[in-house]
Coordinates of C-alpha atoms and ligand atoms in Angstrom, one line a residue:
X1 CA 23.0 -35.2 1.7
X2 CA 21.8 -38.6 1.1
X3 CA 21.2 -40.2 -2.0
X4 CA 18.1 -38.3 -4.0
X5 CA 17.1 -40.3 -7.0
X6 CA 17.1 -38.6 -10.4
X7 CA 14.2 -37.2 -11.5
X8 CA 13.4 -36.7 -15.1
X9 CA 10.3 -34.4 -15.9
X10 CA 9.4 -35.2 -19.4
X11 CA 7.4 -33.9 -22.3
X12 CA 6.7 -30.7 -20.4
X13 CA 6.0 -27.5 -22.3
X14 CA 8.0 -24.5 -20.9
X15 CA 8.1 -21.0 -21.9
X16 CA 11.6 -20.1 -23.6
X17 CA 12.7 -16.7 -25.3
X18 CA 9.0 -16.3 -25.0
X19 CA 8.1 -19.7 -26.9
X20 CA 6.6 -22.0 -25.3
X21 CA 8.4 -25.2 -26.1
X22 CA 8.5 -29.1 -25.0
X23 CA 11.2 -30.0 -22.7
X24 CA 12.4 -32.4 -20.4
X25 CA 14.3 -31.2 -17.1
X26 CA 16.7 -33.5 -15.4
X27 CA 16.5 -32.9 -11.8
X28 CA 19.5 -34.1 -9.3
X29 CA 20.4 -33.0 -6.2
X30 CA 17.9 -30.2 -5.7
X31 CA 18.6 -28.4 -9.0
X32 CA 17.8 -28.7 -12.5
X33 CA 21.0 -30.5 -14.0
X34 CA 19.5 -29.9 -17.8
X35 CA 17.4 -28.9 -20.0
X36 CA 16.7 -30.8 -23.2
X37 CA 14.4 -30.7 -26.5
X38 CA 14.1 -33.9 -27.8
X39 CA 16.9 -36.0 -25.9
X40 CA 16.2 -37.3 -22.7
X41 CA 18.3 -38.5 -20.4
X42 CA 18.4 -41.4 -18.0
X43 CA 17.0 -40.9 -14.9
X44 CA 15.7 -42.9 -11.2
X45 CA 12.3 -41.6 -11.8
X46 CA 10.5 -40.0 -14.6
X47 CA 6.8 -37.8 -14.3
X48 CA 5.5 -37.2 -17.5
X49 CA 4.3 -33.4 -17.8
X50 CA 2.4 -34.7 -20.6
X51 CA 2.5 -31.7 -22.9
X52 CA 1.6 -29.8 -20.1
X53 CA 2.5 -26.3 -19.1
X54 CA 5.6 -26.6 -16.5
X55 CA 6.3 -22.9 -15.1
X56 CA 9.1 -22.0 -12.0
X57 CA 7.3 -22.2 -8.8
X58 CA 6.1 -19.4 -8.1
X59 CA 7.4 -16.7 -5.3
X60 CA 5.2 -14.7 -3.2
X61 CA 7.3 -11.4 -2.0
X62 CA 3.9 -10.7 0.3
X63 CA 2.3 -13.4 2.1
X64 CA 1.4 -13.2 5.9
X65 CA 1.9 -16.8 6.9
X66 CA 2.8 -16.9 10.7
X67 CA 2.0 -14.2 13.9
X68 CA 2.6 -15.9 16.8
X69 CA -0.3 -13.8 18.5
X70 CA -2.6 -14.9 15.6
X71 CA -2.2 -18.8 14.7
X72 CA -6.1 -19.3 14.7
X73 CA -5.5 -17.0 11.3
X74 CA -2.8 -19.7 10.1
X75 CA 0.7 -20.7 10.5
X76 CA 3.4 -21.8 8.8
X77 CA 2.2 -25.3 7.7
X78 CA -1.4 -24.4 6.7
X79 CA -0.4 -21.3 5.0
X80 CA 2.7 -22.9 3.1
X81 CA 0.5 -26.1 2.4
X82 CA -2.2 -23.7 0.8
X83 CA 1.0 -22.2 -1.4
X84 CA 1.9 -25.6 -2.4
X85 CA -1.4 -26.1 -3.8
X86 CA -1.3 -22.7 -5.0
X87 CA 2.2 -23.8 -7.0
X88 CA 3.8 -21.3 -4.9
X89 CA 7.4 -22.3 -3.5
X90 CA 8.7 -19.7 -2.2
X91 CA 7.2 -16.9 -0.1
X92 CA 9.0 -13.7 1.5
X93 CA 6.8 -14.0 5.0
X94 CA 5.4 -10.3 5.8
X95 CA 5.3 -9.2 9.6
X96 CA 1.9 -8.8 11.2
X97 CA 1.5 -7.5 14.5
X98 CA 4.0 -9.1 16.4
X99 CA 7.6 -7.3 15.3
X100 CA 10.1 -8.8 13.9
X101 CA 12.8 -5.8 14.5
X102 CA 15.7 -7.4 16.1
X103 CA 18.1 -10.0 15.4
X104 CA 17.0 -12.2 17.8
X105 CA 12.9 -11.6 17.2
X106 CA 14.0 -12.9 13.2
X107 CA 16.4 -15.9 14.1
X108 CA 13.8 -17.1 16.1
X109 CA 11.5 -17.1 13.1
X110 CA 13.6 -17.9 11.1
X111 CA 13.4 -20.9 13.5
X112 CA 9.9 -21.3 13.1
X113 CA 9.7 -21.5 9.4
X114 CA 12.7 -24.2 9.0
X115 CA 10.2 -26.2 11.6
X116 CA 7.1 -25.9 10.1
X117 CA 7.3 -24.8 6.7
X118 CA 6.6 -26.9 3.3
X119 CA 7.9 -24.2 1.1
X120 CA 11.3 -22.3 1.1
X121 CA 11.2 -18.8 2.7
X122 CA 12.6 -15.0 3.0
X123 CA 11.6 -12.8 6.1
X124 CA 10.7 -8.9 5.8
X125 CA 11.9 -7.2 9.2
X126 CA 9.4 -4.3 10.6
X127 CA 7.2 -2.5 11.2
X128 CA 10.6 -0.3 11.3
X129 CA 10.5 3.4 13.1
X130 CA 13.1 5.4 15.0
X131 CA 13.3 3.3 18.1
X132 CA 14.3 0.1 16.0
X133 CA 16.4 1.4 13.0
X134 CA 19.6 0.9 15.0
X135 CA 19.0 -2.9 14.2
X136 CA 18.5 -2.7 10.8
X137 CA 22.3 -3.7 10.7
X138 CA 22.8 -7.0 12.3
X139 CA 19.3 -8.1 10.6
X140 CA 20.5 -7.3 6.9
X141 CA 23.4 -9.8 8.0
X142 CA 21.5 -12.1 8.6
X143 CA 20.1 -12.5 4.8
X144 CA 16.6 -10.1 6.0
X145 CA 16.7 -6.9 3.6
X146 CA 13.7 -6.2 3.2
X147 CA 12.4 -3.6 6.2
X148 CA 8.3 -2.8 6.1
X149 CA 6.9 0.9 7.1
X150 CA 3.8 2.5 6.9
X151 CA 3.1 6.6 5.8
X152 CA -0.2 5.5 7.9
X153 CA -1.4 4.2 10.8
X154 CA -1.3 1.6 12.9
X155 CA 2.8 1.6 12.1
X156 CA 3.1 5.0 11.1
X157 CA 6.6 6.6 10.2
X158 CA 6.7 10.6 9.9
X159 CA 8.9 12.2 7.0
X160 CA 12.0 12.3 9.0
X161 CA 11.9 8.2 10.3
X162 CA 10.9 7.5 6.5
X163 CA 14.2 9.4 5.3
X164 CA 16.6 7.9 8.1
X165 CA 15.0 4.6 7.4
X166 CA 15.9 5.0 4.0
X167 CA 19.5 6.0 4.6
X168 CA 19.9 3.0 6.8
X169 CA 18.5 0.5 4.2
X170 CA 20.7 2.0 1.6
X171 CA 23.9 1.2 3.6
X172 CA 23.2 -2.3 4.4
X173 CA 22.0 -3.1 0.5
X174 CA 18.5 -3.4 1.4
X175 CA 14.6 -2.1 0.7
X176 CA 12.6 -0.1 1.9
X177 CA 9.3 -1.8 1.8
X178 CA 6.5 0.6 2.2
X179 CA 2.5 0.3 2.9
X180 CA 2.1 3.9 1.1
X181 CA -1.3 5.8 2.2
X182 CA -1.4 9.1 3.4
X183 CA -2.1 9.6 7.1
X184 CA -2.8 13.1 7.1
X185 CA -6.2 13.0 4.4
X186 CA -7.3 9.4 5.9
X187 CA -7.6 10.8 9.3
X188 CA -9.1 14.0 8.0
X189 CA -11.6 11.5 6.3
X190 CA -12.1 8.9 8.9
X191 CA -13.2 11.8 11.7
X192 CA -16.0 13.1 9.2
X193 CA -17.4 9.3 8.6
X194 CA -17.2 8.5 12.5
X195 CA -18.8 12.1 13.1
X196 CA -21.7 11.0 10.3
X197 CA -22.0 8.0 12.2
X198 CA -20.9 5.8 9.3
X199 CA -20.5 2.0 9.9
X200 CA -21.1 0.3 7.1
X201 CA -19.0 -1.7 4.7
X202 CA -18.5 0.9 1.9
X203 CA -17.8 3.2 4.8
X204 CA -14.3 1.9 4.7
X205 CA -13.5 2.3 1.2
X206 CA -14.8 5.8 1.1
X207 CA -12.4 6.4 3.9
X208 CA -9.4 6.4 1.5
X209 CA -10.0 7.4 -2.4
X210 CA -7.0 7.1 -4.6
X211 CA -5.5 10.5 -3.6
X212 CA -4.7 8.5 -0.3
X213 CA -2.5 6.8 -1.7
X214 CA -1.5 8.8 -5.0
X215 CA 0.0 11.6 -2.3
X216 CA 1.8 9.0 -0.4
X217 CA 3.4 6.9 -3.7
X218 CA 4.5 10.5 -4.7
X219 CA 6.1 11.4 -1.7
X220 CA 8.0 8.2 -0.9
X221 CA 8.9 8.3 -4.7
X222 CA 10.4 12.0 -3.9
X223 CA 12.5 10.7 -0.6
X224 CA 14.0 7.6 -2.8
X225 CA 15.4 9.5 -5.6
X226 CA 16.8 12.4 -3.2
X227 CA 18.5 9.3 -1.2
X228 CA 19.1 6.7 -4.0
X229 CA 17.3 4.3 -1.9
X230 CA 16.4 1.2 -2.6
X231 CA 12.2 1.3 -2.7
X232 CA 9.5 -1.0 -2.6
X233 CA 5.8 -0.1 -2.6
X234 CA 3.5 -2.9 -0.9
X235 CA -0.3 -4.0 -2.9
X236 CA -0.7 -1.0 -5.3
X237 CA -4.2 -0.1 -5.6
X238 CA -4.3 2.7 -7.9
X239 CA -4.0 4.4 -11.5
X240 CA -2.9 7.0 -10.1
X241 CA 0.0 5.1 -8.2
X242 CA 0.7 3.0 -11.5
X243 CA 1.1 6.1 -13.0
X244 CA 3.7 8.0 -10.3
X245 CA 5.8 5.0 -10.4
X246 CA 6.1 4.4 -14.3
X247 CA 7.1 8.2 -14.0
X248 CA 9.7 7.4 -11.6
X249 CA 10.7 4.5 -13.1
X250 CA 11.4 7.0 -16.2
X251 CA 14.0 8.9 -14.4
X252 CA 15.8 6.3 -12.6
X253 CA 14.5 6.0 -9.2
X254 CA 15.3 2.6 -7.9
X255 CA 11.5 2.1 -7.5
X256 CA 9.5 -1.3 -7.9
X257 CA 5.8 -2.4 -6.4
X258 CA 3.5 -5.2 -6.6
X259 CA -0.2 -5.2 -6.7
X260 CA -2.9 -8.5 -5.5
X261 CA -5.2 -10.8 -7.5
X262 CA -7.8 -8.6 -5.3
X263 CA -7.3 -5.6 -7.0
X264 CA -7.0 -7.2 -10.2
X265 CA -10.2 -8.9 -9.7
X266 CA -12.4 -6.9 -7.3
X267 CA -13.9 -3.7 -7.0
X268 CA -15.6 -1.4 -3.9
X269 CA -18.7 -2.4 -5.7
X270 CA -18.1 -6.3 -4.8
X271 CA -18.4 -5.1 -0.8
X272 CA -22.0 -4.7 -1.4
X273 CA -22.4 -8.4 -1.7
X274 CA -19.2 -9.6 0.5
X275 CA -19.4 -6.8 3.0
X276 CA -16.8 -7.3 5.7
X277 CA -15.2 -10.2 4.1
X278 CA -13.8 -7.8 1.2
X279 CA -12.2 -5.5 4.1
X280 CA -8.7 -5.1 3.0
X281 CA -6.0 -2.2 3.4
X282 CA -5.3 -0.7 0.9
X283 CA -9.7 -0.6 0.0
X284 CA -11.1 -1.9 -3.5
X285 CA -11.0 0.6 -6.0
X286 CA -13.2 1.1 -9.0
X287 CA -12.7 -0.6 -12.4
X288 CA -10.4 1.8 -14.4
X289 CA -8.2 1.2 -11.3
X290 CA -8.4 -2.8 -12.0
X291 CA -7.6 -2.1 -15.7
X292 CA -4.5 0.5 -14.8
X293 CA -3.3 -2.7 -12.5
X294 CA -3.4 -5.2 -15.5
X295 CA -1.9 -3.0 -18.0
X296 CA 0.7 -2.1 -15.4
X297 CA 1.9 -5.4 -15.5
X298 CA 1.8 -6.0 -18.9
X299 CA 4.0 -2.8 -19.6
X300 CA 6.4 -3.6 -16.5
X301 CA 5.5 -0.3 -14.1
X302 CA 3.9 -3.0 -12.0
X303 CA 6.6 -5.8 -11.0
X304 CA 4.9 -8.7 -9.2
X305 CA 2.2 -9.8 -8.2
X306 CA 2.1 -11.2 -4.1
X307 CA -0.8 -12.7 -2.8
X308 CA -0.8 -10.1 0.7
X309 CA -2.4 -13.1 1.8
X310 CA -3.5 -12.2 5.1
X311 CA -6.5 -14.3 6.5
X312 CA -9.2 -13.5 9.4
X313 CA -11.5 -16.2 10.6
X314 CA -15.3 -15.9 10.2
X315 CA -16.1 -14.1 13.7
X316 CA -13.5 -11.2 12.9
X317 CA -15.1 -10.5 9.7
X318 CA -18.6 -11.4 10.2
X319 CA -18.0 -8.6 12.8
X320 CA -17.8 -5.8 10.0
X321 CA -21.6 -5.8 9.0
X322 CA -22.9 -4.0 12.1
X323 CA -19.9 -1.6 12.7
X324 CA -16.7 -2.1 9.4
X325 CA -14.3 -0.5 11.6
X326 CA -14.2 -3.2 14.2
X327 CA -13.7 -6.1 11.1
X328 CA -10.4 -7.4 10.5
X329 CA -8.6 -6.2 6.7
X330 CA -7.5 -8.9 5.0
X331 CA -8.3 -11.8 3.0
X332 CA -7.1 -15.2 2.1
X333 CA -5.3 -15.1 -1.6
X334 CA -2.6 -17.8 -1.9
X335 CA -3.5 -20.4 -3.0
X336 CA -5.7 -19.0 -6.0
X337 CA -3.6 -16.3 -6.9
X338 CA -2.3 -18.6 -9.6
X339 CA -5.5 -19.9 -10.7
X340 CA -7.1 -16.4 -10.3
X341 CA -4.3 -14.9 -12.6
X342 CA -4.9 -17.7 -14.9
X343 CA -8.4 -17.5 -15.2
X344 CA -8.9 -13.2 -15.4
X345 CA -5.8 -12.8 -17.0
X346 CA -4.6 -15.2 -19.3
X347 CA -7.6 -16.7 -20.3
X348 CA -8.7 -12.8 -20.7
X349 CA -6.0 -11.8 -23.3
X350 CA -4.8 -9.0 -20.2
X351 CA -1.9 -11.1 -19.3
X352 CA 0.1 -13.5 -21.6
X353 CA 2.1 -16.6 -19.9
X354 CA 5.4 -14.9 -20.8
X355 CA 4.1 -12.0 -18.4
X356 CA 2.8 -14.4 -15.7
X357 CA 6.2 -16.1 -15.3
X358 CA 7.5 -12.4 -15.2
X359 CA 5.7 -11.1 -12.4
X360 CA 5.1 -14.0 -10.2
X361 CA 8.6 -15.6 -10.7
X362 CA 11.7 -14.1 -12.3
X363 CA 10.9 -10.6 -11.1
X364 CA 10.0 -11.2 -7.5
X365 CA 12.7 -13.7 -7.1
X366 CA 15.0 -10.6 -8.8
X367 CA 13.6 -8.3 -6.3
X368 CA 14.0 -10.2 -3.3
X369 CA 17.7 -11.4 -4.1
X370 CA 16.8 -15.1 -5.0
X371 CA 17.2 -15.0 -8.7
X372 CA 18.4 -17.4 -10.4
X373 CA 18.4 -19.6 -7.8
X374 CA 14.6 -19.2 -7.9
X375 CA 12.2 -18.2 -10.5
X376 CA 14.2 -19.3 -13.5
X377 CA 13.6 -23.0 -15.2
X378 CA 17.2 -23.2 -16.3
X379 CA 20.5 -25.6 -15.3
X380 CA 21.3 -25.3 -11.9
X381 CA 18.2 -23.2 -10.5
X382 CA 16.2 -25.6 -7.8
X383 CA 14.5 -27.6 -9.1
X384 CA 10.9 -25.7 -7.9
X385 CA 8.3 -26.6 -10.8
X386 CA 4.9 -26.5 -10.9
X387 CA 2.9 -28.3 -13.4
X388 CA -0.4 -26.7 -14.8
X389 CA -3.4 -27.4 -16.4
X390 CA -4.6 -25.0 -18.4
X391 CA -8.1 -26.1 -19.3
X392 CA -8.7 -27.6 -16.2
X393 CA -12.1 -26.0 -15.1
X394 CA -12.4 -25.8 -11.0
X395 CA -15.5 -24.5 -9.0
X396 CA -13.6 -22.5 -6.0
X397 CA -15.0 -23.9 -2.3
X398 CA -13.1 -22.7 0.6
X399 CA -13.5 -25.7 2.6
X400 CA -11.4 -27.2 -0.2
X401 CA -8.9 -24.9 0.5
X402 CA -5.6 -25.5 2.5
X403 CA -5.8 -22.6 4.3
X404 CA -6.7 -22.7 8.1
X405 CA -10.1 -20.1 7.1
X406 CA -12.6 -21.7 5.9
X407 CA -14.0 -19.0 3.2
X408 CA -12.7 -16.9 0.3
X409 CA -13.4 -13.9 -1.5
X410 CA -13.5 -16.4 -4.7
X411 CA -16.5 -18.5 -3.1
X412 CA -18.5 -20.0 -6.1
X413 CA -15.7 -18.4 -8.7
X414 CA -15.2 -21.5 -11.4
X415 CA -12.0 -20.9 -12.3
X416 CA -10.3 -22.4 -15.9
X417 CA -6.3 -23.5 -15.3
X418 CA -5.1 -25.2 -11.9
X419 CA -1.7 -26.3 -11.1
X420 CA -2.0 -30.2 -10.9
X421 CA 1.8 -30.9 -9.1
X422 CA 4.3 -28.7 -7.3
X423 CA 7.5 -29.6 -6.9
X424 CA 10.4 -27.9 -4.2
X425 CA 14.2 -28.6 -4.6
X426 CA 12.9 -32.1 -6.8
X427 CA 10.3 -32.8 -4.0
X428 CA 6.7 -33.5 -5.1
X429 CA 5.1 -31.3 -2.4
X430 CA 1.6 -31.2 -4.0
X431 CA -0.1 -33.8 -6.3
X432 CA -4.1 -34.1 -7.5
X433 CA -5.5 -31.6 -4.7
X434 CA -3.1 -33.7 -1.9
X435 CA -0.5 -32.5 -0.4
X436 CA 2.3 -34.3 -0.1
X437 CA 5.1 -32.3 1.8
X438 CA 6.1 -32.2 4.8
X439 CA 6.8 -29.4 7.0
X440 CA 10.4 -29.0 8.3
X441 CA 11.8 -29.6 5.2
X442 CA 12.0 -25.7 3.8
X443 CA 15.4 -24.1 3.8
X444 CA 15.2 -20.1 4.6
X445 CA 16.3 -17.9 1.7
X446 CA 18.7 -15.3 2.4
X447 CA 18.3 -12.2 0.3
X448 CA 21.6 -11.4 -1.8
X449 CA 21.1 -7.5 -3.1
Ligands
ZN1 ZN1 0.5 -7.1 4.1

């Protein structure tokens, strides 16, 4: 390696048993070297934090940054330089629709991502069923264990593929990552609206009420603590689902989940205005299930939060108003996650900073066999920082936004604490709304579980 100055970060305030406290980090080599109060240490280079709030960078465990088939949605470099901004630095990159099922499918993205990424990176493998499970193997060598299925269509796995997935992924000290609705009432559901001639935007959320995915939470619960497996459920959407997994989480079942800033921050309601371009699987719920997310993550049922950011452009969306079946699901959420949780949670007294630091970085990096290398501000982590302003007051435009889209679900939002720098393994990669990475300089993350 060559010769990286030393880079102290002064004056910053950093959370700490729960305390938030000044601090100056010493950064060498990629990593955090120490951690001081009031002495500070000589250094090449010093960026004063200015009493400001320094958290880890934060890790996304559900972002969907780069499809091959799909780059006009966004690639590695837009979609990692919108998580720079977003003071995320390390994302777990979800499979879309191309698979990424064999060894050679995730070396070669693997490939991708050490070419054109800004930030560091894990892979999930899937969408996994019978025909691919005999590679589940040779890709948990190589560092991937997390494997995505679906209870539902378009990927879906039947009882038997879900409980042989499940054995496999428990051999090879891996997850099962699972999009949990229920196929069986969602089809029942979706041939009664298509029969009624339904098309509109609230169409689609009508298609799957919380049952939907209460039933399927339940069940996937059940074949985890029959196996022992490992089990991950995908953006929760539900009370009900908080509830089945604090219940499960109660008898030991090896059990964790995430939920999105969109269902923290949305309901079906808000499709009356956005229409199409608050299409999403899971659907918006209503607001008790918003309030069941936020205390779920308060209390711990609810892990992490991941930004499932998973972008369409304009035409697939715009789309949706005529006929919602035919709109692409999905919707830009990485780089305001952090400013989203910020602003509707800790400025709203539903999430303290203690908690943000515990879903968006020390637990996902836990989950996703990164911790403490990641997620942790403590000697010998990398040195992934992001410095935030707290009473920095931002009007959200997407056309500001890194992303390749050029809208968000947060059009108009003004939103009150931004982070101002982010910093990868010592690198400033984002600086006063510039970025200032460079892609091809992320290192992929294998997952030790
Ligand atoms: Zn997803």
């Amino acid at each position: 390696m060559e010769d990286l100055p030393i880079i102290l970060v002064e004056n910053a305030r950093i959370l700490r048993a729960g305390k938030l406290t000044r601090a100056n980090i010493l950064i060498e080599e990629e990593k955090i070297k120490s951690v001081t109060g009031s002495r500070k240490p000589n250094a090449d280079q010093s960026i004063d934090a200015r009493g400001r709030f320094v958290m880890p960078g934060l890790v996304d465990g559900h972002a969907h940054l780069y499809d091959p088939a799909f780059t006009n949605r966004e690639d590695f470099t837009s979609g990692t330089s919108a998580a720079a901004a977003g003071g995320v630095t390390s994302v777990v990159e979800m499979v879309l629709s191309t698979p990424v099922d064999s060894a050679e499918r995730v070396l070669a993205k693997i490939e991708e991502g050490r070419r054109h990424s800004l930030v560091d990176f894990s892979l999930h493998a899937g969408m996994m069923n019978l025909s691919n499970l005999p590679n589940i193997p040779e890709i948990a060598q190589l560092g991937v264990r997390s494997f995505k299925t679906f209870t539902c269509k378009p990927y879906y796995a039947d009882d038997h593929t879900l409980m042989s997935l499940m054995r496999e992924t428990s051999m090879h000290h891996s997850i099962l990552n699972v999009h949990a609705e229920d196929e069986q009432i969602a089809n029942d559901n979706l041939q009664t609206l298509l029969a009624e001639g339904r098309r509109e935007p609230l169409a689609h959320a009508e298609w799957k009420p919380n049952v939907v995915e209460e039933r399927a939470v339940n069940k996937v619960i059940e074949f985890a603590r029959g196996i022992g497996a490992r089990l991950h459920i995908s953006h929760m959407s539900t009370r009900e689902g908080v509830v089945a997994v604090k219940k499960a989480k109660r008898r030991g079942v090896r059990v964790t989940t995430e939920t999105c800033p969109h269902y923290l921050t949305f309901t079906r309601r808000d499709m009356k205005k956005q229409g199409p371009y608050l299409k999403m699987n899971p659907s918006l719920k209503g607001p008790k299930d918003v309030e069941a997310l936020w205390k779920g993550l308060r209390d711990g049922t609810v892990d992490i939060v991941t930004s499932e950011h998973a972008p369409g452009v304009r035409e697939e969306k715009e789309v949706g108003w005529a006929d919602i079946w035919k709109a692409w699901g999905g919707v830009p959420a990485i780089e305001t996650m952090l400013p989203v949780l910020l602003s509707e949670g800790v400025n709203k007294h539903r999430l303290t900073l203690s908690a943000l630091q515990r879903v968006c970085c020390e637990n996902p990096a836990r989950i996703f066999g990164n911790y403490p290398r990641k997620g942790a501000i403590i000697v010998g982590a990398d040195a992934d920082l992001v410095m935030i302003d707290l009473k920095m007051k931002r009007k959200v435009r997407g056309k500001d936004l890194h992303q390749k889209v050029d809208w968000t679900p947060y059009e108009g939002w003004t939103l009150k604490g931004w982070p101002i720098l982010t910093m990868r393994r010592g690198q400033i990669i984002y600086q006063d709304q510039q970025i200032v990475g460079t892609p091809g300089s992320a290192e992929f993350l294998p997952m030790a579980l």
